[in-house]
Short mmCIF file of C-alpha atoms and ligand atoms in Angstrom, two decimals:
data_model
loop_
_atom_site.label_atom_id
_atom_site.label_comp_id
_atom_site.label_asym_id
_atom_site.label_seq_id
_atom_site.Cartn_x
_atom_site.Cartn_y
_atom_site.Cartn_z
CA MET A 1 -7.19 34.00 21.43
CA ARG A 2 -7.50 37.70 20.44
CA ARG A 3 -11.15 38.97 19.60
CA THR A 4 -11.91 40.62 16.29
CA VAL A 5 -13.34 43.98 16.89
CA ILE A 6 -14.74 45.92 13.93
CA ALA A 7 -15.33 49.44 15.00
CA GLY A 8 -17.59 51.89 12.05
CA ASN A 9 -16.32 55.66 12.28
CA TRP A 10 -18.97 57.50 10.87
CA LYS A 11 -17.27 60.76 11.36
CA MET A 12 -19.33 63.40 10.18
CA TYR A 13 -22.04 61.62 8.70
CA LYS A 14 -25.75 60.80 9.39
CA ASP A 15 -27.73 63.38 11.61
CA VAL A 16 -30.26 61.82 14.23
CA LEU A 17 -32.92 60.13 11.95
CA GLU A 18 -30.10 58.59 9.89
CA SER A 19 -28.11 57.35 12.67
CA THR A 20 -31.25 55.89 13.93
CA GLN A 21 -32.30 53.90 10.84
CA LEU A 22 -28.88 53.00 9.97
CA VAL A 23 -28.70 51.23 13.74
CA GLU A 24 -31.97 49.51 13.18
CA ASP A 25 -30.92 48.13 9.48
CA ILE A 26 -27.90 46.59 11.71
CA ARG A 27 -29.77 45.39 13.96
CA LYS A 28 -32.33 43.43 11.58
CA GLN A 29 -29.04 41.11 10.92
CA GLU A 30 -27.28 41.29 14.82
CA SER A 31 -27.72 37.60 15.36
CA SER A 32 -25.81 36.94 12.11
CA ILE A 33 -22.88 38.82 13.98
CA PRO A 34 -19.54 36.05 14.80
CA SER A 35 -19.68 35.14 18.00
CA ASN A 36 -15.89 35.90 18.13
CA VAL A 37 -16.47 39.57 17.05
CA THR A 38 -17.26 42.89 18.80
CA ALA A 39 -18.64 45.30 16.74
CA ILE A 40 -19.00 49.11 17.55
CA VAL A 41 -20.52 51.90 16.28
CA CYS A 42 -19.01 55.18 16.32
CA PRO A 43 -21.57 58.02 15.62
CA PRO A 44 -21.40 61.83 15.62
CA PHE A 45 -21.91 63.41 19.42
CA THR A 46 -25.59 64.18 18.07
CA SER A 47 -26.55 60.44 18.00
CA LEU A 48 -25.28 59.02 21.25
CA ALA A 49 -27.96 59.13 23.68
CA ILE A 50 -30.59 58.14 21.61
CA LEU A 51 -28.55 55.56 20.26
CA GLY A 52 -27.46 54.61 23.71
CA ASN A 53 -31.09 53.91 24.63
CA MET A 54 -31.56 51.76 21.46
CA LEU A 55 -28.54 49.70 22.26
CA LYS A 56 -29.45 48.46 25.74
CA GLY A 57 -28.87 45.04 25.94
CA SER A 58 -28.04 44.68 22.38
CA THR A 59 -24.57 43.01 21.37
CA ILE A 60 -23.71 45.74 19.53
CA LYS A 61 -21.78 48.28 21.40
CA LEU A 62 -21.33 52.40 21.09
CA GLY A 63 -18.37 54.43 20.68
CA ALA A 64 -17.70 58.08 20.34
CA GLN A 65 -15.47 59.83 17.75
CA ASN A 66 -13.54 62.37 20.26
CA MET A 67 -13.54 63.69 23.92
CA SER A 68 -12.28 66.42 25.83
CA GLU A 69 -8.91 65.84 27.93
CA HIS A 70 -10.98 67.91 30.97
CA ASP A 71 -13.63 66.81 33.42
CA GLU A 72 -15.67 69.40 32.51
CA GLY A 73 -15.31 73.78 32.66
CA ALA A 74 -15.70 76.62 30.65
CA TYR A 75 -14.61 74.63 27.48
CA THR A 76 -17.34 75.97 24.81
CA GLY A 77 -18.04 73.12 22.16
CA GLU A 78 -16.05 69.69 23.75
CA VAL A 79 -17.34 66.86 25.62
CA SER A 80 -16.35 65.17 28.26
CA TRP A 81 -16.20 61.36 29.44
CA LYS A 82 -19.26 61.47 31.79
CA MET A 83 -21.43 63.09 29.17
CA LEU A 84 -20.27 59.78 27.03
CA LYS A 85 -20.78 57.95 29.69
CA SER A 86 -24.36 59.19 30.41
CA ALA A 87 -25.04 57.86 26.71
CA ASN A 88 -23.97 54.80 27.63
CA THR A 89 -21.28 55.03 25.48
CA GLU A 90 -18.05 52.11 26.06
CA TYR A 91 -15.92 53.24 23.60
CA VAL A 92 -14.10 56.72 22.25
CA ILE A 93 -11.73 57.01 19.52
CA LEU A 94 -8.56 59.21 20.03
CA GLY A 95 -6.51 60.78 18.04
CA HIS A 96 -7.75 59.81 14.23
CA SER A 97 -5.25 61.37 11.84
CA GLU A 98 -8.21 63.86 10.57
CA ARG A 99 -7.99 65.09 14.42
CA ARG A 100 -4.20 65.02 14.33
CA GLN A 101 -4.36 67.09 11.04
CA TYR A 102 -7.27 69.00 11.13
CA PHE A 103 -6.90 70.30 14.83
CA LYS A 104 -3.59 69.93 15.69
CA GLU A 105 -3.91 67.08 18.44
CA THR A 106 -0.27 66.00 19.43
CA ASN A 107 0.67 63.14 20.87
CA GLU A 108 0.85 64.40 24.30
CA LEU A 109 -2.90 66.10 23.97
CA ILE A 110 -3.94 62.37 22.77
CA ASN A 111 -2.18 60.88 25.14
CA LEU A 112 -4.18 62.84 28.09
CA LYS A 113 -7.37 61.96 26.68
CA VAL A 114 -6.37 58.39 26.65
CA LYS A 115 -5.60 58.62 30.51
CA LYS A 116 -8.86 60.41 31.42
CA ALA A 117 -10.83 58.19 29.24
CA LEU A 118 -9.24 55.07 31.23
CA ASP A 119 -9.35 56.50 33.87
CA ASN A 120 -13.10 57.34 33.47
CA GLY A 121 -14.14 53.28 32.48
CA LEU A 122 -13.93 54.32 28.91
CA LYS A 123 -12.27 52.34 26.47
CA PRO A 124 -9.95 54.30 24.30
CA ILE A 125 -9.37 53.27 20.45
CA VAL A 126 -6.45 55.28 19.53
CA CYS A 127 -5.33 55.50 16.22
CA VAL A 128 -1.44 55.74 14.98
CA GLY A 129 -0.14 55.97 11.70
CA GLU A 130 2.13 57.84 8.87
CA ARG A 131 1.87 59.84 6.03
CA LEU A 132 2.25 58.88 2.44
CA ASN A 133 5.71 61.09 2.59
CA GLU A 134 6.81 58.97 5.62
CA ARG A 135 6.35 55.89 4.22
CA GLU A 136 8.06 57.02 0.56
CA GLN A 137 11.31 58.03 2.97
CA GLY A 138 10.86 54.98 5.00
CA ILE A 139 10.51 56.13 8.15
CA THR A 140 7.20 54.57 8.74
CA ASP A 141 8.50 52.26 11.92
CA PRO A 142 10.26 55.25 13.65
CA ILE A 143 6.88 57.50 12.94
CA VAL A 144 4.49 55.14 14.30
CA LYS A 145 6.46 53.71 17.19
CA THR A 146 7.09 57.60 18.44
CA GLN A 147 3.24 57.50 18.05
CA VAL A 148 2.44 54.54 20.08
CA LYS A 149 5.45 55.37 23.20
CA GLY A 150 3.58 59.00 23.10
CA VAL A 151 0.07 57.97 23.45
CA LEU A 152 0.63 55.33 25.80
CA ALA A 153 3.41 57.06 27.82
CA GLY A 154 2.24 56.57 31.90
CA LEU A 155 -0.01 53.86 30.64
CA LYS A 156 0.01 50.56 33.07
CA SER A 157 -0.31 47.15 31.98
CA GLN A 158 -4.05 46.66 33.01
CA ASP A 159 -4.93 49.95 30.77
CA ILE A 160 -3.18 48.12 28.14
CA GLU A 161 -5.75 45.39 28.74
CA ARG A 162 -8.51 47.96 28.12
CA THR A 163 -6.85 49.57 24.84
CA ILE A 164 -7.46 49.08 21.07
CA ILE A 165 -4.78 50.71 19.01
CA ALA A 166 -5.67 51.33 15.66
CA TYR A 167 -3.07 51.50 13.06
CA GLU A 168 -4.70 53.67 9.70
CA PRO A 169 -1.85 54.85 7.19
CA VAL A 170 -3.05 58.25 6.78
CA TRP A 171 -2.79 57.72 3.12
CA ALA A 172 -4.89 54.96 3.16
CA ILE A 173 -7.91 56.77 4.67
CA GLY A 174 -10.42 57.86 2.33
CA THR A 175 -8.62 57.43 -0.90
CA GLY A 176 -9.31 53.90 -1.58
CA LYS A 177 -5.81 53.11 -1.31
CA THR A 178 -5.48 50.20 1.39
CA ALA A 179 -2.03 48.75 2.57
CA THR A 180 -1.62 45.46 1.01
CA PRO A 181 -2.15 42.96 3.87
CA GLN A 182 1.43 42.44 3.67
CA GLN A 183 1.96 45.99 4.65
CA ALA A 184 -0.44 46.46 7.45
CA GLN A 185 0.77 43.23 9.02
CA ASP A 186 4.54 44.28 9.02
CA VAL A 187 3.35 47.54 10.97
CA HIS A 188 1.08 45.62 13.42
CA LYS A 189 4.26 43.31 13.81
CA MET A 190 5.87 45.63 14.96
CA ILE A 191 3.75 47.53 16.95
CA ARG A 192 3.31 44.22 19.02
CA LYS A 193 6.48 43.85 19.58
CA LEU A 194 6.95 47.58 20.78
CA VAL A 195 4.12 46.74 22.85
CA ALA A 196 6.31 43.72 24.38
CA GLN A 197 9.42 45.67 24.90
CA LEU A 198 7.44 48.56 26.63
CA TYR A 199 5.18 46.00 28.99
CA ASP A 200 5.79 42.16 28.34
CA TRP A 201 4.43 39.73 25.45
CA SER A 202 1.41 38.40 27.85
CA VAL A 203 -0.02 42.17 27.86
CA ALA A 204 1.38 42.45 23.92
CA ASP A 205 -0.61 39.06 23.05
CA ARG A 206 -3.74 40.24 24.40
CA LEU A 207 -3.45 43.66 22.66
CA VAL A 208 -6.15 44.01 20.02
CA ILE A 209 -4.71 46.32 17.28
CA GLN A 210 -7.13 46.88 14.56
CA TYR A 211 -6.31 48.19 11.05
CA GLY A 212 -8.06 50.62 9.42
CA GLY A 213 -7.54 52.25 5.97
CA SER A 214 -10.46 52.01 3.08
CA VAL A 215 -11.62 48.90 4.29
CA LYS A 216 -14.47 47.29 2.63
CA PRO A 217 -16.01 43.89 1.82
CA GLU A 218 -13.99 43.09 -0.88
CA ASN A 219 -10.38 43.35 1.19
CA ALA A 220 -11.66 42.46 4.50
CA ARG A 221 -10.92 39.12 5.05
CA GLU A 222 -7.27 38.99 3.21
CA LEU A 223 -6.66 41.80 5.91
CA LEU A 224 -8.40 40.27 8.43
CA SER A 225 -6.96 37.06 8.04
CA GLN A 226 -3.01 38.20 8.94
CA PRO A 227 -1.57 37.35 12.54
CA ASP A 228 -0.99 39.94 14.07
CA ILE A 229 -4.50 42.35 12.44
CA ASP A 230 -7.19 41.71 14.97
CA GLY A 231 -10.22 44.18 13.80
CA ALA A 232 -10.81 47.06 11.34
CA LEU A 233 -12.04 51.03 11.92
CA VAL A 234 -14.35 51.28 9.18
CA GLY A 235 -15.01 54.71 7.61
CA GLY A 236 -16.98 54.93 4.57
CA ALA A 237 -17.97 51.15 4.02
CA SER A 238 -19.72 51.63 8.15
CA LEU A 239 -21.94 53.80 6.46
CA LYS A 240 -24.21 51.46 4.75
CA ALA A 241 -25.67 48.46 7.31
CA ASP A 242 -24.75 45.92 4.33
CA GLY A 243 -21.14 47.20 3.66
CA PHE A 244 -20.61 47.25 7.57
CA LEU A 245 -21.79 43.91 8.09
CA GLN A 246 -20.17 42.40 5.10
CA VAL A 247 -16.68 43.75 7.35
CA ILE A 248 -18.09 42.40 10.32
CA HIS A 249 -18.80 38.63 8.47
CA ALA A 250 -15.36 38.69 7.53
CA GLY A 251 -13.61 38.62 10.77
CA LYS A 252 -15.67 35.35 11.52
CA ASN A 253 -12.39 32.87 13.01
C1 LIG B 1 -11.60 56.21 9.31
O1 LIG B 1 -12.28 56.80 9.60
O2 LIG B 1 -11.20 55.89 10.18
C2 LIG B 1 -11.35 55.74 8.12
C3 LIG B 1 -10.49 54.31 7.82
O3 LIG B 1 -11.79 55.55 7.11
P1 LIG B 1 -12.24 54.89 5.26
O4 LIG B 1 -13.00 53.32 5.95
O5 LIG B 1 -12.91 55.79 5.02
O6 LIG B 1 -10.79 54.94 5.18
#
């Protein structure tokens, strides 16, 4: 039975004080988090260290939103795996569509980052998803397949076990438009089948595939009840404790 993994992507919201307040508010209801759900918060870099301290001994996990493909060096503005780990970060979102769109990240670069994260004990949450014009042209499956193959290239079975894939149709991110549960389920099923072809069914059956794109308390339960949807990557609705906790509760078995 796969765990349900709900991660909150705070994007470029929440300064240090606001971050600590939000985590304090979530923690007030920490004991209500269903036992089958892993909850992760992914704040901006500036809040990682303080939240890493606050979350020691908590069931709530810490994730970053990006990471350098390099170990260290003269890369002004970049943050390495070692820096993330020193802040008690366990997960890292890689290849988010906003990074692909605004920072020109390619599947090749994302693959380097995924490998760097895995080689150094961080669990990547790797994002894939088609744009609106690609869905309209009926090429969702080949686009997503190319992304999945590209970001996972060269990974071994044991790497896949520590990797989460987040299917995030770009047209549904921050737009209020959600893929229907059936549309999302169809792509998740296709991704799992592809991973079974690339590895085998035992690897594919254990792979956690999150859905992301305007997930909120009102639509979370139906999305999460689909057989191949194992969690959610939540943007806007994760910025308030109540909304995030309601999505977490929707993941109860
Ligand atoms: C995201 O940031 O990954 C996301 C899915 O955002 P939203 O929930 O706001 O659409």
